[in-house]
């Protein structure tokens, strides 16, 4: 977990994503900033609709370009993602950054075999012949531990079980040895036992291949299992980020506290995030200040004026614990625990 | 796959028998007496004699068996009107209809697929709206009306193309024959074109909204490569629709063939109905029904080949 000290592989600076519709503009991501070192794993937690998937898709510019407006800056392995032309973007997708989708059934092309799809992904980026690509595809299926891989090469997605399908999708994502793997709830659609297997596989592969990974999940236990660092997302903002231990054991943001339930300590693996009274905000008409203020028991006048700045309060293993909440500002100033940000 | 085709072929036999039974029943259960229609006012004993010589006095099941037996040996009987062998009439008519059907399919399907792909990809743009509106017009416009308009414009007003008949050239592949086929081909292709365009558009739109297209993009595939995937995914549905339209075209259109006086199965059928020419009627309907059975078989096989999700047994 010392990777955080090396130069960042992914740098996201004040990312904003809006969807322009005929009636309303939906602000799905509202100023997300973070950096990810090579080999580091960031877990993103948050309620449904908080903008987790949109953030991941923005990193690969997969959002429908006709209605999407993106601002800010995304740099991955030196590529200024938002300014790449179509061809340069296509060269980044796969070898630099790849994605594992939530639903392996709908994210695989149903009329091509697994082998064809892996080989195609490889041959898109490397000039090798079909035989070599097929051999690589077989190696990949073995890498993701698909039993009788040679036979599965010629299987269509619908002929595989959910778990095998997700392994196949991971194999496709790994086909061009990406430096960053984006995983959008890769286990949500699977059975409980299969979930754990896929999770362990992803963690093993991430370590063996030294990939950086961004892992989106609803499941706090899952996030704690795989991540070095977690970010809690609310209404398109990272309201709290930090080392897993800090965020889980000492949550600072009232939203995180609500997510973890009243008894924060001893959150077991598999714990689902509890629900918080009130409804998530309408992303078409976000409040001026903190988006959580309307649901927050501690809300004060200051919360409604401006979006609270990110405040650092300690950290673990070099991972700063950052929170966007006026109360943290106040309390940390009072207690004098604010650690000055190192330049 | 081979086994699947074989089993499908076996399935076709009972269907064919059923079809022949229906064809036979339809013709024989229709009111009116064929011989009195053909012979007009003659005395009853002569009609009875004729009836006996054609076997129309026998019980229906027996007639059916006799007819089926002769059909199986390629013997379709003789026209009550002209005395010409039914098989001979049918072969030349079917060749004419198939020629038109193939041309109309080529035209209608290629235009329909291209328009549908464009509209599906440019969903919501003016191009899409033009295609969708044309497709609605294409399906709702009566094709015989289109045929008449084509004749009026291209033959009567401008004198560019022949209006009726198949021409006198001995070969169907001559320029003269081709000229005769242009207008009927266009008239016949309108509906298949519109239907294929609509299906393709809907299919492409649906596929483009699926997550796997985004996933393909995430693998760094080029847009042309992704279009290939979209096309491949649309293929089973579009193939099925094209197959049905092709079967329809093979059946020939009574109305369009009548407008252009095209000597195809539609015209033969039309004439046979007026004449109550039972052998010709039976033979033609049976032939058309068999076209349907065979095209359906081919569609089925093609679909199984095109869509791995259709089970093969
Ligand atoms: N293509 C799109 N067009 C318009 N709005 C969109 C689009 N994609 C996402 N949104 C909106 O953006 C918001 C954030 O969606 P997102 O999918 O990122 O949520 P999420 O955090 O991934 O939720 P979940 O846990 O349910 O996956 C939602 O309100 C959603 O309706
Ligand atoms: Mg999501």
XYZ file of C-alpha atoms and ligand atoms in Angstrom:
688
model
C 0.000 0.000 0.000
C 2.985 2.222 -0.439
C 2.190 2.757 -4.118
C 0.512 6.036 -3.320
C 3.910 7.694 -3.214
C 4.840 7.069 -6.866
C 3.871 9.415 -9.709
C 0.174 9.281 -10.499
C -1.015 7.127 -13.392
C -4.494 8.601 -13.401
C -5.149 12.224 -12.567
C -8.663 13.580 -12.544
C -9.050 17.263 -11.943
C -12.407 18.888 -11.287
C -14.326 16.541 -13.557
C -17.866 17.654 -14.335
C -20.289 15.664 -16.447
C -23.654 17.009 -17.490
C -26.288 15.406 -19.698
C -28.125 17.940 -21.783
C -31.699 16.837 -22.423
C -34.634 18.540 -24.097
C -36.240 19.468 -20.761
C -33.431 19.441 -18.239
C -29.691 19.308 -17.782
C -28.650 16.538 -15.416
C -25.459 17.258 -13.481
C -24.267 13.723 -12.826
C -20.672 14.502 -11.821
C -19.878 17.811 -10.143
C -16.196 18.369 -9.585
C -14.486 15.073 -8.909
C -10.723 15.184 -8.395
C -8.416 12.341 -7.496
C -5.137 10.748 -8.422
C -4.299 7.094 -8.700
C -0.790 5.666 -8.520
C 0.287 2.645 -10.578
C -0.908 -0.507 -8.859
C -3.232 1.359 -6.525
C -6.865 0.379 -5.983
C -9.538 2.998 -5.435
C -12.982 1.855 -4.325
C -15.925 4.120 -5.070
C -18.946 3.741 -2.814
C -22.299 5.418 -3.021
C -26.021 5.114 -3.425
C -27.656 4.366 -6.717
C -27.583 7.398 -8.971
C -24.671 9.090 -7.210
C -22.632 9.166 -10.419
C -20.254 6.235 -9.932
C -20.826 4.676 -13.338
C -20.819 8.038 -15.070
C -17.443 8.829 -13.508
C -15.958 5.550 -14.753
C -17.422 5.971 -18.225
C -16.113 9.519 -18.378
C -12.598 8.168 -17.790
C -12.907 6.199 -21.049
C -15.140 8.773 -22.726
C -17.819 6.154 -23.260
C -20.745 8.481 -22.615
C -23.018 9.360 -25.564
C -21.161 12.347 -27.009
C -24.211 14.024 -28.489
C -25.774 14.920 -25.172
C -22.826 14.794 -22.792
C -20.839 17.854 -21.702
C -17.592 17.156 -19.911
C -15.385 19.674 -18.172
C -12.205 19.388 -16.179
C -9.188 17.324 -16.965
C -8.501 13.594 -17.114
C -4.969 12.383 -17.601
C -4.242 8.679 -17.869
C -0.651 7.566 -18.483
C 0.096 10.963 -19.951
C -2.913 11.020 -22.298
C -5.148 14.046 -21.985
C -8.310 11.953 -22.392
C -10.830 14.727 -22.988
C -8.744 16.165 -25.835
C -7.895 12.986 -27.744
C -9.261 12.523 -31.243
C -11.241 9.392 -32.046
C -8.253 7.353 -33.234
C -5.995 8.270 -30.341
C -8.850 7.492 -27.976
C -9.335 4.068 -29.549
C -5.617 3.353 -29.014
C -5.949 4.195 -25.321
C -9.022 2.013 -24.814
C -7.727 -1.468 -24.158
C -3.961 -1.185 -23.757
C -4.042 1.729 -21.287
C -7.433 1.620 -19.666
C -10.022 -1.150 -19.829
C -13.415 -1.739 -18.252
C -15.222 -4.656 -16.664
C -18.966 -4.109 -16.815
C -21.598 -5.002 -14.265
C -23.733 -7.329 -16.394
C -21.622 -9.825 -18.329
C -24.661 -11.038 -20.254
C -25.442 -7.682 -21.808
C -21.867 -6.449 -22.108
C -20.686 -9.303 -24.336
C -21.664 -9.482 -27.984
C -24.131 -12.393 -28.065
C -23.374 -13.577 -31.600
C -19.592 -13.873 -31.383
C -17.734 -16.540 -29.445
C -15.626 -15.659 -26.430
C -12.495 -16.590 -28.371
C -13.436 -14.380 -31.293
C -14.093 -11.444 -29.005
C -10.804 -11.771 -27.142
C -8.833 -12.266 -30.349
C -10.533 -9.283 -31.917
C -9.627 -7.096 -28.945
C -5.992 -8.182 -29.218
C -5.777 -7.772 -32.984
C -7.283 -4.308 -32.760
C -4.186 -3.142 -30.943
C -1.441 -5.521 -31.976
C -0.454 -6.754 -35.413
C -0.454 -10.485 -34.841
C -2.100 -13.207 -36.892
C -5.292 -15.038 -36.021
C -3.528 -18.159 -34.776
C -1.342 -16.217 -32.365
C -4.320 -14.166 -31.201
C -6.247 -17.339 -30.524
C -3.345 -18.738 -28.550
C -3.253 -15.538 -26.499
C -7.020 -15.787 -25.990
C -6.559 -19.287 -24.601
C -3.830 -18.056 -22.235
C -6.135 -15.293 -21.060
C -8.968 -17.725 -20.350
C -6.499 -19.764 -18.337
C -5.326 -16.621 -16.568
C -8.871 -15.892 -15.398
C -9.162 -19.536 -14.322
C -11.869 -20.720 -16.660
C -11.957 -24.519 -16.479
C -11.463 -26.398 -19.788
C -10.509 -23.112 -21.365
C -9.812 -24.574 -24.809
C -13.422 -25.674 -25.115
C -14.763 -22.358 -23.763
C -12.915 -20.483 -26.496
C -15.610 -21.497 -28.980
C -18.523 -20.948 -26.629
C -21.006 -18.152 -27.114
C -21.726 -15.944 -24.089
C -25.152 -17.513 -23.503
C -23.552 -20.936 -23.208
C -21.579 -19.908 -20.113
C -22.724 -19.503 -16.530
C -22.808 -16.014 -15.047
C -19.516 -16.469 -13.234
C -17.705 -17.810 -16.297
C -19.135 -15.014 -18.386
C -17.769 -12.442 -15.983
C -14.389 -14.204 -16.092
C -14.533 -14.052 -19.879
C -15.261 -10.338 -19.724
C -12.304 -9.870 -17.399
C -10.186 -11.799 -19.895
C -11.271 -9.408 -22.657
C -10.508 -6.404 -20.466
C -7.044 -7.805 -19.731
C -6.396 -8.759 -23.366
C -4.091 -5.814 -24.031
C -2.567 -5.666 -20.548
C -4.099 -2.352 -19.420
C -2.378 -0.189 -16.839
C -5.721 0.771 -15.315
C -8.714 -1.502 -14.922
C -12.111 0.055 -14.280
C -14.577 -2.323 -12.661
C -18.172 -1.135 -12.415
C -19.875 -3.322 -9.827
C -18.363 -6.430 -11.414
C -19.935 -8.785 -8.889
C -23.389 -7.291 -8.335
C -25.100 -9.411 -10.983
C -23.670 -12.672 -9.660
C -24.582 -15.251 -7.004
C -23.072 -14.688 -3.577
C -20.510 -17.516 -3.809
C -19.520 -16.517 -7.323
C -19.190 -12.907 -6.202
C -16.435 -13.825 -3.791
C -14.587 -15.893 -6.395
C -14.671 -13.055 -8.925
C -13.603 -10.586 -6.275
C -10.645 -12.732 -5.244
C -9.733 -13.239 -8.895
C -9.756 -9.509 -9.566
C -7.662 -8.821 -6.503
C -5.151 -11.523 -7.431
C -4.902 -10.352 -11.027
C -4.571 -6.745 -9.964
C -1.638 -7.668 -7.725
C 0.032 -10.058 -10.155
C -0.223 -7.716 -13.109
C 0.452 -4.608 -11.016
C -2.554 -2.836 -12.485
C -4.172 0.183 -10.975
C -7.877 -0.393 -10.458
C -10.970 1.646 -9.777
C -13.632 -0.514 -8.260
C -17.213 0.657 -7.959
C -19.449 -1.117 -5.494
C -22.478 -0.847 -3.271
C -20.918 -3.255 -0.853
C -18.766 -1.778 1.850
C -17.221 -5.144 2.678
C -16.182 -5.583 -0.929
C -14.699 -2.100 -1.040
C -12.740 -2.772 2.129
C -11.517 -6.097 0.769
C -9.976 -4.848 -2.455
C -9.255 -1.147 -2.042
C -6.288 0.761 -0.718
C -8.377 3.866 -0.713
C -12.112 4.475 -0.824
C -14.136 7.414 -2.028
C -17.719 7.962 -0.925
C -19.743 9.574 -3.641
C -22.867 11.640 -3.226
C -24.683 13.602 -5.936
C -21.682 13.576 -8.228
C -19.073 14.575 -5.648
C -16.540 12.676 -3.593
C -17.767 13.733 -0.164
C -15.172 11.706 1.696
C -12.029 9.899 0.604
C -9.324 8.228 2.546
C -7.703 5.013 3.590
C -10.257 2.230 4.060
C -9.627 2.143 7.796
C -10.093 5.880 8.241
C -13.308 6.081 6.252
C -14.858 2.948 7.706
C -13.770 3.338 11.303
C -13.799 7.127 11.619
C -16.254 8.438 9.044
C -16.334 12.222 9.129
C -19.075 13.098 6.685
C -22.641 12.725 7.994
C -23.519 10.957 4.734
C -20.788 8.377 5.222
C -21.883 7.929 8.807
C -25.417 7.368 7.613
C -24.243 4.913 4.981
C -22.355 2.888 7.536
C -25.301 2.891 9.916
C -25.212 4.090 13.516
C -22.917 1.299 14.671
C -19.911 2.001 12.577
C -17.460 -0.339 14.182
C -17.052 -3.908 13.110
C -18.624 -3.538 9.699
C -18.577 -7.057 8.387
C -17.846 -8.076 4.857
C -21.041 -8.325 2.869
C -22.728 -5.498 4.737
C -25.030 -3.586 2.434
C -25.081 0.154 2.770
C -28.065 1.158 4.842
C -30.518 3.693 3.573
C -30.673 7.242 4.813
C -33.962 9.090 5.352
C -34.982 11.391 2.531
C -34.405 11.031 -1.168
C -31.252 11.638 -3.201
C -31.236 15.127 -4.726
C -32.643 15.915 -8.128
C -29.532 16.141 -10.284
C -31.320 18.520 -12.623
C -31.702 21.098 -9.820
C -28.910 20.700 -7.330
C -28.937 22.921 -4.228
C -26.442 25.792 -4.021
C -24.326 24.438 -1.225
C -23.751 20.935 0.073
C -26.039 18.535 -1.822
C -26.520 16.465 1.300
C -27.733 19.398 3.422
C -31.463 18.784 2.774
C -31.125 15.290 4.269
C -28.531 16.110 6.902
C -29.373 16.231 10.601
C -26.495 18.641 11.267
C -27.210 21.064 8.435
C -26.613 24.717 9.239
C -26.792 27.977 7.352
C -23.203 27.678 6.081
C -24.039 24.379 4.372
C -26.545 26.027 2.077
C -24.315 28.866 0.936
C -21.480 27.150 -0.869
C -20.147 23.669 -1.516
C -17.815 22.923 1.397
C -14.125 22.724 0.570
C -12.219 19.488 0.965
C -10.581 19.330 4.374
C -7.782 17.009 5.305
C -7.751 15.416 8.750
C -4.918 12.998 9.179
C -4.631 9.831 7.172
C -3.153 6.356 7.159
C -0.196 4.954 5.224
C 0.272 8.219 3.392
C -3.338 8.296 2.204
C -4.909 11.574 3.357
C -8.396 11.492 4.827
C -10.365 14.189 2.988
C -13.909 15.315 3.726
C -16.233 17.932 2.264
C -18.219 19.090 5.285
C -18.382 22.389 7.143
C -18.565 20.528 10.429
C -15.251 18.872 9.812
C -13.779 22.249 9.071
C -15.177 23.617 12.292
C -14.351 20.676 14.515
C -10.907 20.087 13.120
C -10.085 23.765 13.458
C -11.295 23.637 17.044
C -9.430 20.468 17.883
C -6.440 21.491 15.839
C -6.210 18.188 14.036
C -6.043 19.589 10.527
C -2.878 18.389 8.906
C -1.484 20.949 6.499
C -1.598 19.719 2.932
C 1.867 18.823 1.754
C 2.738 20.422 -1.562
C -25.673 -28.204 -38.301
C -26.007 -30.884 -40.987
C -28.104 -32.978 -38.661
C -30.280 -29.994 -37.948
C -30.901 -29.363 -41.641
C -31.767 -33.016 -42.125
C -34.272 -33.016 -39.286
C -35.792 -29.807 -40.583
C -36.172 -31.420 -44.000
C -37.992 -34.343 -42.407
C -40.329 -31.937 -40.637
C -41.173 -30.413 -43.979
C -42.899 -33.567 -45.246
C -45.909 -33.554 -42.922
C -46.228 -29.817 -43.511
C -46.248 -30.384 -47.260
C -48.909 -33.094 -46.941
C -51.018 -30.801 -44.784
C -50.652 -27.989 -47.270
C -51.713 -30.243 -50.147
C -54.762 -31.343 -48.177
C -55.778 -27.748 -47.547
C -55.202 -26.819 -51.168
C -57.339 -29.721 -52.292
C -60.101 -28.980 -49.811
C -60.183 -25.261 -50.637
C -60.678 -25.897 -54.302
C -63.210 -28.682 -53.921
C -65.276 -27.245 -51.133
C -65.746 -23.949 -52.958
C -69.304 -23.548 -54.215
C -70.059 -23.876 -57.916
C -69.513 -26.660 -60.365
C -66.344 -26.450 -62.447
C -67.657 -28.294 -65.447
C -70.815 -26.262 -65.829
C -68.665 -23.159 -65.672
C -66.398 -24.408 -68.423
C -69.006 -25.951 -70.664
C -71.851 -23.521 -70.181
C -75.352 -24.560 -71.232
C -75.079 -28.204 -72.263
C -77.169 -31.125 -71.356
C -76.742 -32.757 -67.973
C -75.811 -36.253 -69.208
C -72.804 -34.841 -71.021
C -71.672 -33.018 -67.887
C -72.092 -36.201 -65.884
C -70.003 -38.076 -68.435
C -67.271 -35.450 -68.307
C -67.409 -35.499 -64.525
C -66.840 -39.231 -64.553
C -63.961 -38.935 -67.002
C -62.220 -36.345 -64.784
C -63.010 -38.442 -61.717
C -65.066 -35.679 -60.118
C -67.853 -38.148 -59.314
C -65.684 -40.145 -56.927
C -65.730 -39.493 -53.163
C -63.426 -36.617 -52.154
C -60.899 -38.665 -50.141
C -60.401 -40.909 -53.119
C -60.038 -37.917 -55.420
C -57.460 -36.482 -53.049
C -55.444 -39.701 -52.985
C -55.539 -39.927 -56.753
C -54.509 -36.319 -57.116
C -51.738 -36.661 -54.527
C -50.443 -39.745 -56.295
C -50.255 -37.997 -59.613
C -48.736 -34.872 -58.060
C -46.062 -36.999 -56.442
C -45.156 -38.371 -59.863
C -44.989 -34.849 -61.295
C -48.305 -35.203 -63.070
C -50.490 -32.178 -62.425
C -53.132 -32.857 -65.042
C -54.348 -30.749 -67.900
C -56.093 -27.442 -68.027
C -59.841 -27.735 -68.384
C -59.785 -24.601 -70.527
C -56.875 -25.101 -72.918
C -55.951 -28.717 -72.466
C -52.330 -27.649 -71.938
C -50.348 -29.592 -69.349
C -50.596 -27.791 -65.988
C -46.928 -28.438 -65.275
C -45.970 -26.709 -68.499
C -48.162 -23.681 -67.722
C -46.766 -23.479 -64.224
C -43.115 -23.804 -65.152
C -43.127 -20.878 -67.534
C -45.310 -18.772 -65.225
C -43.144 -19.557 -62.210
C -39.986 -18.677 -64.123
C -41.473 -15.281 -64.976
C -42.631 -14.652 -61.419
C -39.359 -15.798 -59.891
C -37.430 -13.502 -62.224
C -39.486 -10.546 -61.034
C -39.361 -11.701 -57.422
C -35.579 -11.999 -57.424
C -35.118 -8.607 -59.053
C -37.625 -6.934 -56.744
C -35.934 -8.536 -53.727
C -32.489 -7.403 -54.797
C -33.739 -3.873 -55.294
C -36.040 -3.693 -52.273
C -33.688 -5.386 -49.818
C -30.587 -3.415 -50.736
C -32.373 -0.071 -50.653
C -34.308 -1.080 -47.522
C -31.243 -2.242 -45.601
C -29.199 0.805 -46.559
C -32.007 3.208 -45.639
C -32.754 1.331 -42.414
C -29.100 1.333 -41.336
C -28.792 5.049 -42.017
C -32.011 5.851 -40.176
C -31.067 3.633 -37.239
C -27.662 5.258 -36.902
C -28.997 8.790 -37.410
C -31.939 8.159 -35.114
C -33.958 11.337 -34.610
C -32.341 13.374 -37.400
C -34.222 14.623 -40.473
C -32.735 11.754 -42.490
C -34.313 9.289 -40.084
C -37.635 11.093 -40.345
C -37.533 11.027 -44.149
C -36.776 7.300 -44.137
C -39.468 6.527 -41.559
C -42.081 8.560 -43.424
C -41.166 6.929 -46.742
C -41.355 3.518 -45.123
C -44.848 4.219 -43.811
C -45.853 5.481 -47.242
C -44.279 2.391 -48.813
C -46.242 -0.043 -46.674
C -49.548 1.754 -46.844
C -49.493 2.575 -50.550
C -51.345 -0.090 -52.573
C -48.736 -1.564 -54.900
C -51.126 -1.883 -57.837
C -51.747 1.850 -57.520
C -47.987 2.428 -57.636
C -47.910 0.126 -60.664
C -50.532 2.218 -62.456
C -48.735 5.461 -61.600
C -45.463 4.017 -62.907
C -47.133 2.978 -66.136
C -48.751 6.392 -66.581
C -45.524 8.274 -65.913
C -42.876 6.149 -67.577
C -44.838 4.505 -70.384
C -47.733 6.764 -71.242
C -46.310 10.209 -70.508
C -42.608 9.777 -71.173
C -42.695 6.667 -73.332
C -39.471 5.417 -71.790
C -40.396 1.873 -70.876
C -42.866 -0.742 -72.131
C -46.078 -0.889 -70.128
C -47.246 -4.457 -70.542
C -46.154 -8.000 -71.275
C -42.835 -9.758 -71.098
C -41.607 -8.812 -74.554
C -40.983 -11.191 -77.416
C -37.332 -12.005 -76.778
C -36.681 -15.716 -76.436
C -34.296 -15.314 -73.497
C -35.238 -13.784 -70.194
C -31.738 -12.328 -69.982
C -32.096 -10.044 -72.971
C -32.223 -6.269 -72.822
C -35.775 -6.314 -74.084
C -36.961 -8.629 -71.323
C -35.108 -6.554 -68.801
C -36.837 -3.382 -69.981
C -40.177 -5.095 -69.492
C -39.205 -6.057 -65.986
C -38.125 -2.624 -64.752
C -41.517 -1.147 -63.894
C -43.034 -4.304 -62.355
C -39.838 -4.757 -60.328
C -40.096 -1.266 -58.910
C -43.790 -1.679 -58.137
C -43.194 -5.008 -56.417
C -40.156 -3.858 -54.448
C -41.928 -0.978 -52.673
C -43.503 -2.983 -49.859
C -40.555 -5.302 -49.139
C -38.263 -2.290 -49.251
C -40.377 -0.380 -46.736
C -40.767 -3.357 -44.417
C -37.086 -4.238 -44.502
C -36.168 -0.578 -43.917
C -38.429 -0.376 -40.891
C -37.184 -3.648 -39.442
C -33.544 -2.746 -40.010
C -34.013 0.684 -38.459
C -35.742 -0.674 -35.371
C -33.198 -3.453 -35.062
C -30.174 -1.170 -35.422
C -31.614 1.290 -32.926
C -32.238 -1.450 -30.425
C -28.777 -2.908 -30.834
C -27.094 0.486 -30.601
C -28.806 1.054 -27.261
C -27.403 -2.189 -25.872
C -24.558 -2.162 -23.425
C -22.335 -4.433 -25.469
C -21.887 -1.724 -28.088
C -20.429 0.498 -25.392
C -18.333 -2.446 -24.263
C -17.013 -2.927 -27.817
C -16.080 0.743 -27.878
C -14.305 0.257 -24.539
C -12.130 -2.373 -26.239
C -10.870 0.255 -28.650
C -12.630 -1.127 -31.724
C -13.032 1.281 -34.624
C -16.489 2.527 -35.551
C -16.458 0.472 -38.760
C -15.623 -2.632 -36.783
C -18.485 -1.843 -34.387
C -20.837 -1.391 -37.350
C -19.864 -4.903 -38.365
C -20.931 -6.178 -34.947
C -24.191 -4.232 -35.164
C -24.893 -5.643 -38.627
C -24.079 -9.148 -37.514
C -26.480 -8.758 -34.581
C -29.244 -7.367 -36.770
C -28.821 -10.158 -39.300
C -31.091 -12.857 -37.812
C -34.105 -10.564 -37.478
C -33.629 -8.865 -40.818
C -33.022 -12.213 -42.513
C -36.303 -13.567 -41.185
C -38.230 -10.559 -42.446
C -36.489 -10.680 -45.808
C -37.278 -14.361 -46.115
C -40.982 -13.778 -45.594
C -40.986 -10.917 -48.077
C -39.111 -13.009 -50.597
C -41.646 -15.814 -50.174
C -44.405 -13.276 -50.772
C -42.727 -12.078 -53.937
C -42.267 -15.633 -55.184
C -45.988 -16.110 -54.768
C -46.449 -13.401 -57.359
C -48.883 -10.582 -57.113
C -52.174 -11.029 -58.905
C -52.775 -7.286 -58.984
C -49.353 -6.146 -60.166
C -49.059 -8.937 -62.705
C -52.483 -8.047 -64.016
C -51.632 -4.348 -64.349
C -48.498 -5.160 -66.332
C -50.027 -8.199 -68.058
C -47.016 -10.078 -66.775
C -47.314 -13.797 -67.571
C -46.504 -15.043 -64.073
C -48.197 -17.242 -61.491
C -50.388 -14.339 -60.373
C -51.878 -14.011 -63.827
C -52.303 -17.784 -64.156
C -54.049 -17.932 -60.798
C -56.287 -15.042 -61.714
C -57.285 -16.676 -64.985
C -57.794 -20.080 -63.395
C -60.123 -18.624 -60.762
C -62.242 -16.952 -63.418
C -62.327 -20.138 -65.462
C -62.821 -22.404 -62.455
C -60.022 -24.399 -64.037
C -59.526 -26.824 -61.152
C -56.338 -28.604 -62.238
C -54.585 -25.301 -62.951
C -55.919 -23.763 -59.740
C -54.809 -26.699 -57.635
C -51.442 -26.888 -59.276
C -50.772 -23.175 -58.888
C -51.850 -22.959 -55.281
C -49.883 -26.061 -54.460
C -46.808 -24.605 -56.123
C -47.147 -21.316 -54.249
C -47.677 -23.139 -50.984
C -44.567 -25.202 -51.634
C -42.631 -22.014 -52.316
C -43.671 -20.866 -48.878
C -42.772 -24.132 -47.214
C -39.373 -24.205 -48.871
C -38.563 -20.548 -48.214
C -39.562 -21.002 -44.591
C -37.263 -23.970 -44.371
C -34.432 -21.929 -45.843
C -35.162 -19.016 -43.493
C -35.128 -21.373 -40.532
C -31.809 -22.831 -41.525
C -30.316 -19.417 -42.243
C -31.522 -18.109 -38.909
C -30.033 -20.992 -37.027
C -26.797 -20.289 -38.794
C -26.992 -16.546 -38.101
C -28.095 -16.631 -34.479
C -26.183 -18.924 -32.146
C -28.856 -18.449 -29.504
C -31.412 -20.401 -31.533
C -31.021 -23.966 -30.386
C -30.105 -26.553 -32.987
C -32.071 -29.716 -32.470
N -26.619 8.572 -20.651
C -27.255 9.262 -19.699
N -28.131 10.239 -20.012
C -28.755 10.951 -19.053
N -28.603 10.747 -17.756
C -27.748 9.786 -17.362
C -27.041 8.997 -18.320
N -26.278 8.107 -17.646
C -26.504 8.352 -16.339
N -27.382 9.355 -16.163
C -27.846 9.912 -14.885
O -26.717 10.226 -14.120
C -26.939 9.922 -12.763
C -25.817 9.073 -12.230
O -25.913 7.800 -12.822
P -24.871 6.632 -12.550
O -25.201 5.566 -13.508
O -23.500 7.146 -12.565
O -25.251 6.173 -11.092
P -24.518 5.055 -10.239
O -23.893 5.744 -9.074
O -23.636 4.234 -11.088
O -25.752 4.235 -9.730
P -25.927 2.641 -9.636
O -25.372 2.262 -8.325
O -27.397 2.462 -9.706
O -25.200 2.037 -10.777
C -28.298 9.255 -12.677
O -29.228 10.197 -12.237
C -28.602 8.866 -14.089
O -29.977 8.954 -14.336
Mg -23.769 2.241 -11.900
